[in-house]
Short mmCIF file of C-alpha atoms in Angstrom, two decimals:
data_model
loop_
_atom_site.label_atom_id
_atom_site.label_comp_id
_atom_site.label_asym_id
_atom_site.label_seq_id
_atom_site.Cartn_x
_atom_site.Cartn_y
_atom_site.Cartn_z
CA MET A 1 -21.27 101.57 60.50
CA MET A 2 -18.86 101.16 63.10
CA PHE A 3 -16.86 103.99 62.87
CA ASP A 4 -19.93 106.37 62.81
CA SER A 5 -20.01 107.40 66.32
CA ILE A 6 -16.53 109.25 65.27
CA LYS A 7 -16.86 110.05 62.06
CA ASP A 8 -17.43 113.87 62.02
CA GLN A 9 -13.95 113.52 64.05
CA ILE A 10 -11.95 111.92 61.96
CA ARG A 11 -12.67 113.75 58.09
CA ASP A 12 -9.76 116.70 60.39
CA VAL A 13 -7.83 114.39 60.97
CA LYS A 14 -3.91 115.51 59.64
CA LYS A 15 -1.83 112.20 61.13
CA ILE A 16 -2.81 108.64 62.23
CA VAL A 17 -0.86 107.11 64.40
CA PHE A 18 -0.67 102.65 64.55
CA VAL A 19 0.69 101.04 66.96
CA THR A 20 0.43 97.43 66.24
CA GLY A 21 0.99 94.09 67.57
CA ALA A 22 1.33 90.81 67.31
CA GLY A 23 -2.93 90.27 66.60
CA ILE A 24 -2.26 91.70 63.43
CA SER A 25 0.86 89.85 62.76
CA GLN A 26 -1.47 86.53 64.09
CA GLU A 27 -4.04 86.67 61.29
CA SER A 28 -0.91 86.84 58.85
CA GLY A 29 -0.50 83.15 60.48
CA ILE A 30 2.86 84.53 62.53
CA PRO A 31 1.92 82.99 66.17
CA THR A 32 1.86 84.96 69.06
CA PHE A 33 3.78 84.89 72.12
CA ARG A 34 1.21 84.80 75.08
CA GLY A 35 -2.07 82.07 74.00
CA LYS A 36 -1.92 78.46 72.95
CA ASP A 37 0.17 78.79 70.12
CA GLY A 38 2.60 80.16 72.02
CA LEU A 39 4.81 76.68 72.96
CA TRP A 40 7.17 76.05 70.58
CA ARG A 41 8.62 72.35 71.10
CA ASN A 42 7.39 72.60 74.42
CA TYR A 43 9.37 75.92 75.70
CA ASP A 44 7.61 78.44 76.92
CA ALA A 45 8.55 81.11 74.69
CA MET A 46 8.37 84.49 76.55
CA LYS A 47 10.95 82.33 78.30
CA LEU A 48 12.88 81.98 75.32
CA ALA A 49 12.96 86.01 74.96
CA THR A 50 15.52 86.95 77.76
CA ILE A 51 18.79 87.38 77.88
CA ASN A 52 19.51 84.97 80.14
CA ALA A 53 17.76 82.82 78.14
CA PHE A 54 19.97 82.96 75.30
CA TYR A 55 23.53 83.01 77.35
CA ASP A 56 22.28 79.80 79.41
CA ASN A 57 22.19 77.71 75.40
CA PRO A 58 22.90 80.57 72.44
CA LYS A 59 22.35 77.20 70.32
CA LEU A 60 18.46 76.63 71.43
CA VAL A 61 17.38 80.92 71.16
CA TRP A 62 18.87 80.66 67.79
CA GLU A 63 17.07 77.20 66.42
CA TRP A 64 13.91 79.47 67.72
CA TYR A 65 14.53 82.03 65.89
CA ASN A 66 15.89 80.54 63.20
CA GLU A 67 12.48 78.53 62.64
CA ARG A 68 10.17 81.83 63.41
CA ARG A 69 12.49 83.67 60.35
CA LYS A 70 10.67 80.31 58.15
CA ASN A 71 7.48 80.87 59.63
CA ILE A 72 7.71 85.02 59.14
CA PHE A 73 9.23 85.04 55.45
CA SER A 74 6.75 82.85 54.62
CA ALA A 75 4.19 84.49 55.72
CA HIS A 76 2.16 87.54 53.61
CA PRO A 77 0.76 91.09 54.02
CA ASN A 78 -3.14 90.66 55.59
CA GLU A 79 -5.93 93.45 55.18
CA GLY A 80 -5.62 95.31 58.02
CA HIS A 81 -1.16 95.33 56.86
CA LYS A 82 -2.62 96.78 53.52
CA ALA A 83 -5.25 99.01 54.34
CA ILE A 84 -2.24 100.85 56.59
CA ALA A 85 -0.87 101.44 53.84
CA ASP A 86 -3.26 102.89 51.86
CA LEU A 87 -4.06 105.73 54.40
CA GLU A 88 -0.39 106.50 52.91
CA LYS A 89 -2.83 107.98 50.03
CA TYR A 90 -4.61 110.50 52.10
CA VAL A 91 -3.33 111.12 55.53
CA ASP A 92 -0.20 111.62 57.26
CA VAL A 93 0.74 108.05 59.18
CA VAL A 94 3.45 106.39 60.81
CA ILE A 95 3.20 103.11 62.69
CA LEU A 96 5.25 102.45 66.00
CA THR A 97 4.89 98.43 65.75
CA GLN A 98 6.42 96.30 68.34
CA ASN A 99 5.92 92.91 65.16
CA ILE A 100 9.48 91.91 64.47
CA ASP A 101 8.57 90.86 60.94
CA GLY A 102 8.74 93.43 59.03
CA LEU A 103 4.79 92.63 57.15
CA HIS A 104 4.07 96.58 57.42
CA GLN A 105 6.79 96.90 54.85
CA LYS A 106 5.79 94.67 52.63
CA ALA A 107 2.13 96.07 52.63
CA GLY A 108 4.02 99.10 51.11
CA SER A 109 3.69 101.92 54.50
CA THR A 110 7.00 103.94 54.85
CA GLN A 111 7.40 105.04 57.87
CA VAL A 112 7.36 102.63 60.19
CA LEU A 113 9.18 102.47 63.97
CA GLU A 114 10.52 98.83 64.60
CA LEU A 115 10.13 99.33 68.82
CA HIS A 116 11.16 95.82 68.77
CA GLY A 117 13.75 95.60 66.92
CA SER A 118 13.70 92.86 63.37
CA ILE A 119 13.99 89.17 62.66
CA VAL A 120 16.52 90.13 59.23
CA LYS A 121 18.85 92.17 61.95
CA ILE A 122 21.68 90.95 64.23
CA LYS A 123 24.16 92.13 66.30
CA CYS A 124 27.59 91.22 68.10
CA THR A 125 26.97 90.35 72.17
CA VAL A 126 29.93 92.70 72.22
CA CYS A 127 31.31 94.60 69.98
CA ASP A 128 29.25 97.14 67.68
CA PHE A 129 29.00 95.25 64.95
CA LYS A 130 25.59 94.83 62.85
CA ASP A 131 24.08 93.24 59.99
CA GLU A 132 21.11 91.95 58.02
CA ILE A 133 20.89 88.65 57.66
CA MET A 134 21.17 87.45 54.64
CA THR A 135 21.00 82.87 54.28
CA ASP A 136 20.93 80.58 57.62
CA PHE A 137 24.03 80.14 59.49
CA SER A 138 25.09 76.87 58.96
CA ASP A 139 26.52 77.13 63.07
CA SER A 140 25.05 77.37 65.68
CA PRO A 141 24.93 79.55 67.20
CA PRO A 142 26.72 81.89 65.14
CA LEU A 143 29.70 83.74 65.75
CA CYS A 144 31.06 87.46 65.43
CA LYS A 145 34.59 88.40 63.39
CA CYS A 146 35.26 89.68 67.06
CA GLY A 147 34.83 86.02 67.91
CA ASN A 148 31.50 86.23 70.61
CA ILE A 149 28.85 85.44 69.85
CA LEU A 150 25.94 87.28 67.44
CA ARG A 151 22.22 87.18 68.53
CA PRO A 152 19.37 88.39 67.40
CA ASP A 153 19.22 92.85 67.45
CA VAL A 154 15.74 92.16 68.67
CA VAL A 155 14.55 93.50 72.02
CA TRP A 156 13.79 91.11 74.70
CA PHE A 157 11.51 90.91 77.44
CA GLY A 158 13.70 93.15 80.39
CA GLU A 159 15.88 94.69 77.82
CA SER A 160 15.76 98.38 77.43
CA LEU A 161 13.74 99.92 73.72
CA PRO A 162 16.52 101.40 71.17
CA GLN A 163 16.64 104.80 73.14
CA ASP A 164 16.59 107.11 70.14
CA VAL A 165 13.64 104.70 67.95
CA TRP A 166 11.63 104.95 71.68
CA GLN A 167 12.19 109.46 71.43
CA GLU A 168 11.52 109.48 68.22
CA ALA A 169 8.25 107.02 68.76
CA ILE A 170 7.60 108.71 71.68
CA ILE A 171 7.08 113.01 68.92
CA HIS A 172 5.04 110.92 66.35
CA ALA A 173 3.10 109.91 69.33
CA ASN A 174 2.59 113.19 70.54
CA GLN A 175 2.38 115.05 67.71
CA CYS A 176 -0.98 112.71 66.21
CA ASP A 177 -4.48 113.95 65.40
CA LEU A 178 -5.94 110.00 65.65
CA MET A 179 -4.06 107.21 67.37
CA VAL A 180 -5.24 103.01 66.06
CA ILE A 181 -3.96 100.97 68.90
CA ALA A 182 -3.59 96.80 66.88
CA GLY A 183 -2.98 93.73 68.18
CA THR A 184 -2.08 94.32 71.52
CA SER A 185 -3.36 93.39 74.19
CA LEU A 186 -1.09 97.10 75.75
CA VAL A 187 0.88 94.83 78.75
CA VAL A 188 4.55 95.23 77.28
CA SER A 189 5.93 98.35 78.44
CA PRO A 190 7.81 100.97 77.36
CA ALA A 191 5.00 100.85 74.37
CA ASN A 192 1.51 100.72 76.39
CA THR A 193 2.66 104.07 77.71
CA LEU A 194 2.19 105.36 73.21
CA PRO A 195 -1.35 105.98 74.40
CA ILE A 196 -1.14 108.79 77.40
CA TYR A 197 1.50 110.37 75.10
CA ALA A 198 -1.01 110.56 72.00
CA LYS A 199 -4.35 111.49 74.38
CA GLN A 200 -2.05 114.56 75.83
CA ASN A 201 -2.06 116.47 72.89
CA ASN A 202 -5.96 115.32 72.93
CA ALA A 203 -5.49 112.98 69.93
CA LEU A 204 -8.56 110.61 68.97
CA LEU A 205 -7.91 107.35 71.19
CA ILE A 206 -9.25 103.81 67.98
CA GLU A 207 -8.63 100.25 69.68
CA VAL A 208 -9.49 96.72 67.40
CA ASN A 209 -8.40 94.74 69.41
CA PRO A 210 -11.15 90.86 69.35
CA GLU A 211 -10.64 90.91 73.33
CA ASP A 212 -10.46 94.01 75.55
CA THR A 213 -7.19 95.25 77.04
CA GLU A 214 -5.62 97.23 79.94
CA MET A 215 -6.38 100.67 78.36
CA SER A 216 -10.17 99.59 76.58
CA LEU A 217 -12.38 101.92 78.83
CA GLU A 218 -9.44 104.80 78.01
CA MET A 219 -10.74 104.69 74.88
CA ASP A 220 -12.93 106.82 72.54
CA LEU A 221 -13.91 103.83 70.67
CA ALA A 222 -13.44 99.92 71.23
CA ILE A 223 -13.89 98.00 67.82
CA ARG A 224 -14.02 94.43 69.25
CA ASN A 225 -13.50 92.82 65.15
CA THR A 226 -9.44 91.73 64.59
CA SER A 227 -7.46 94.99 62.72
CA ALA A 228 -8.52 92.53 58.93
CA ASN A 229 -11.80 93.41 59.58
CA THR A 230 -11.62 96.41 60.46
CA LEU A 231 -9.45 98.85 59.46
CA PRO A 232 -10.11 98.52 55.46
CA LYS A 233 -13.37 100.08 56.35
CA LEU A 234 -11.45 102.77 58.11
CA ILE A 235 -10.01 103.54 54.71
CA SER A 236 -13.48 104.61 53.31
CA LEU A 237 -13.96 107.61 55.26
CA PHE A 238 -10.94 109.04 54.39
CA ARG A 239 -11.75 108.22 50.44
CA GLU A 240 -15.19 110.05 51.23
CA ASN A 241 -12.99 112.94 52.86
#
């Protein structure tokens, strides 16, 4: 059993915080930015996800996001997402996700903080207008009522996280008994500091990722497997309590 080494400690857990990244969504067919699937029409996706790329060619970036939305809307939560949602039956669960796809909510999770925004939300580049995307835009790039360009309400490389969301994430990280870091390489700041906050509270740290990450040596348990294969097994420990 992959959790045997910390089975006794897990029994006393009251609050779990999950920190999730692109790896868990990749198992639902959503490509990651990094790696061989991170290219779109010969463009580097990591270079498209910047404010400079948007202002250089907003039409191109909107086409990319329209295509991403279609891919995301057709995707379904996998066994990893479902397991996290099911854990709410047994323990307090909060998800701090770097993903913008809403798959945790689709799976039924009720406490989800989207650190990097959401693919279904838009905002004006100038005024305070924000809304949800209800349909594809016929005009690209779409314009706000004030006449300025709308943009996806997501955090691009080089931009700050929404401070209200980030401060709430830190509070949850400081309060948890167990933090599970699933499907993230922990290279993107500041989300990669969340395990440090949890460790300050003497929380258990479990990493679920097929490859080593920047913080693997700091973990109480590092499981080299996918979220879909691993997280359903975590539920069994709480069913036994």
